Short mmCIF file of C-alpha atoms in Angstrom, two decimals:
data_model
loop_
_atom_site.label_atom_id
_atom_site.label_comp_id
_atom_site.label_asym_id
_atom_site.label_seq_id
_atom_site.Cartn_x
_atom_site.Cartn_y
_atom_site.Cartn_z
CA MET A 687 -26.27 7.97 13.65
CA THR A 688 -27.61 5.95 10.70
CA MET A 689 -26.06 8.14 7.98
CA TYR A 690 -22.64 6.75 8.92
CA ALA A 691 -23.83 3.20 9.55
CA PRO A 692 -21.17 1.61 7.30
CA PHE A 693 -18.44 3.27 9.41
CA ARG A 694 -17.67 3.28 13.11
CA SER A 695 -15.20 5.63 14.79
CA GLN A 696 -13.60 7.42 11.87
CA ALA A 697 -11.61 9.69 14.18
CA THR A 698 -10.05 6.69 15.93
CA ALA A 699 -9.22 4.97 12.66
CA TYR A 700 -7.85 8.16 11.20
CA GLY A 701 -5.72 8.79 14.26
CA ARG A 702 -4.23 5.31 14.07
CA ILE A 703 -2.66 6.08 10.70
CA GLN A 704 -1.18 9.28 12.12
CA VAL A 705 -2.75 11.77 9.78
CA GLU A 706 -3.26 14.95 11.75
CA THR A 707 -4.33 17.85 9.54
CA GLY A 708 -7.90 18.85 10.32
CA VAL A 709 -8.79 15.69 12.22
CA THR A 710 -9.73 17.38 15.48
CA THR A 711 -12.23 19.72 13.82
CA ALA A 712 -13.56 17.53 11.01
CA ASP A 713 -16.96 15.86 11.17
CA PRO A 714 -17.20 12.10 10.50
CA HIS A 715 -18.20 12.64 6.86
CA LYS A 716 -15.16 14.85 6.29
CA LEU A 717 -12.87 12.34 8.02
CA VAL A 718 -13.83 9.61 5.55
CA ALA A 719 -13.26 12.02 2.66
CA MET A 720 -9.82 12.80 4.10
CA LEU A 721 -9.01 9.08 4.19
CA PHE A 722 -9.97 8.70 0.52
CA GLU A 723 -7.95 11.81 -0.38
CA GLY A 724 -4.92 10.51 1.51
CA ALA A 725 -5.04 7.13 -0.20
CA VAL A 726 -5.43 8.67 -3.67
CA SER A 727 -2.57 11.09 -2.95
CA ALA A 728 -0.29 8.28 -1.75
CA ILE A 729 -0.98 6.28 -4.92
CA THR A 730 -0.26 9.36 -7.05
CA GLU A 731 3.04 9.70 -5.19
CA ALA A 732 3.81 5.99 -5.74
CA ARG A 733 3.14 6.25 -9.47
CA GLY A 734 5.44 9.26 -9.74
CA ALA A 735 8.17 7.47 -7.80
CA LEU A 736 7.83 4.42 -10.05
CA GLN A 737 8.14 6.60 -13.14
CA ARG A 738 11.31 8.17 -11.67
CA GLY A 739 12.71 4.76 -10.80
CA ASP A 740 12.67 5.54 -7.07
CA VAL A 741 11.75 2.09 -5.77
CA GLU A 742 12.13 3.04 -2.11
CA ALA A 743 9.77 6.04 -2.36
CA LYS A 744 7.30 3.93 -4.35
CA GLY A 745 7.27 1.29 -1.62
CA ARG A 746 6.79 3.86 1.14
CA ALA A 747 3.92 5.55 -0.72
CA ILE A 748 2.15 2.27 -1.48
CA GLY A 749 2.64 1.23 2.14
CA ARG A 750 0.97 4.47 3.22
CA ALA A 751 -1.94 3.90 0.82
CA VAL A 752 -2.40 0.33 2.09
CA ARG A 753 -2.38 1.53 5.72
CA ILE A 754 -5.01 4.16 4.95
CA VAL A 755 -7.25 1.62 3.24
CA GLU A 756 -6.73 -1.11 5.87
CA GLU A 757 -6.33 0.81 9.13
CA GLY A 758 -8.52 3.76 8.17
CA LEU A 759 -11.26 2.96 5.69
CA ARG A 760 -11.61 -0.78 6.23
CA ALA A 761 -11.14 -0.71 10.01
CA ALA A 762 -13.79 2.00 10.31
CA LEU A 763 -16.49 -0.09 8.63
CA ASN A 764 -19.44 -0.85 10.88
CA HIS A 765 -20.33 -4.42 9.95
CA LYS A 766 -23.09 -4.58 12.57
CA ASP A 767 -25.16 -1.66 11.23
CA GLY A 768 -23.66 -1.15 7.78
CA GLY A 769 -25.34 -4.12 6.11
CA GLU A 770 -24.68 -4.83 2.47
CA LEU A 771 -22.89 -1.52 1.92
CA ALA A 772 -20.32 -2.33 4.62
CA ARG A 773 -19.83 -5.84 3.18
CA ASN A 774 -19.36 -4.47 -0.35
CA LEU A 775 -16.93 -1.79 0.80
CA ASP A 776 -15.00 -4.37 2.82
CA SER A 777 -14.63 -6.56 -0.28
CA LEU A 778 -13.53 -3.58 -2.36
CA TYR A 779 -10.96 -2.53 0.24
CA VAL A 780 -9.55 -6.09 0.38
CA TYR A 781 -9.32 -6.04 -3.42
CA VAL A 782 -7.58 -2.63 -3.47
CA THR A 783 -5.10 -3.74 -0.81
CA GLY A 784 -4.30 -6.88 -2.79
CA ARG A 785 -3.86 -4.94 -6.02
CA LEU A 786 -1.61 -2.37 -4.34
CA THR A 787 0.52 -5.15 -2.86
CA HIS A 788 0.77 -6.72 -6.32
CA ALA A 789 1.62 -3.31 -7.83
CA ASN A 790 4.40 -2.84 -5.30
CA LEU A 791 5.92 -6.28 -5.86
CA ARG A 792 5.64 -6.14 -9.67
CA ASN A 793 6.09 -2.40 -10.29
CA ASP A 794 2.69 -2.51 -11.99
CA GLU A 795 1.60 1.05 -12.67
CA ALA A 796 -1.64 -0.11 -14.30
CA ALA A 797 -2.67 -1.78 -11.02
CA MET A 798 -1.81 1.43 -9.14
CA LYS A 799 -3.88 3.45 -11.58
CA GLU A 800 -6.82 1.04 -11.20
CA CYS A 801 -6.76 1.42 -7.41
CA GLN A 802 -6.37 5.18 -7.68
CA GLU A 803 -9.42 5.39 -9.96
CA LEU A 804 -11.52 3.13 -7.71
CA LEU A 805 -10.75 5.20 -4.62
CA ALA A 806 -11.17 8.50 -6.49
CA GLY A 807 -14.62 7.30 -7.61
CA LEU A 808 -15.56 6.50 -4.03
CA LEU A 809 -14.26 9.91 -2.93
CA ASP A 810 -16.36 11.59 -5.59
CA ALA A 811 -19.49 9.68 -4.57
CA TRP A 812 -18.82 10.31 -0.88
CA SER A 813 -18.21 14.03 -1.46
CA ASN A 814 -21.43 14.40 -3.46
CA MET A 815 -23.59 12.71 -0.84
CA LYS A 816 -26.22 15.06 0.54
CA LEU A 817 -26.30 14.92 4.31
CA PRO A 818 -29.10 16.21 6.52
CA HIS A 819 -28.29 19.27 8.58
CA PRO A 820 -27.08 18.01 12.00
CA HIS A 821 -29.51 20.29 13.85
CA ALA A 822 -32.55 19.44 11.71
CA ALA A 823 -35.45 17.91 13.58
#
């Protein structure tokens, strides 16, 4: 399936991070969107926890976001067939993971916001992608 060339088994990657809602019925395109949504949501939670001074909740939420990016989005990249897009996404995911780790260690809300905006932009682009009908000839 060339439309998903940058990604391999999204369902497997998604299952590894133990996110269950809708996974069994979602198509591969929807699974990737769910990963982006989960990461953005976790960063939102981390920012709120930081603002409340709840360091433990902030760390858990950032950890969840990092797992989604690393074990979900990044692990699902198909480097064999994904070409330049897969390489660029891989680099972006490495960057986001590094920035989130920095944000966690330094309580850097600006770094969290940067990662949140990057992933939200990818979610928006992914969600607006026009896919061919699966039964089209």
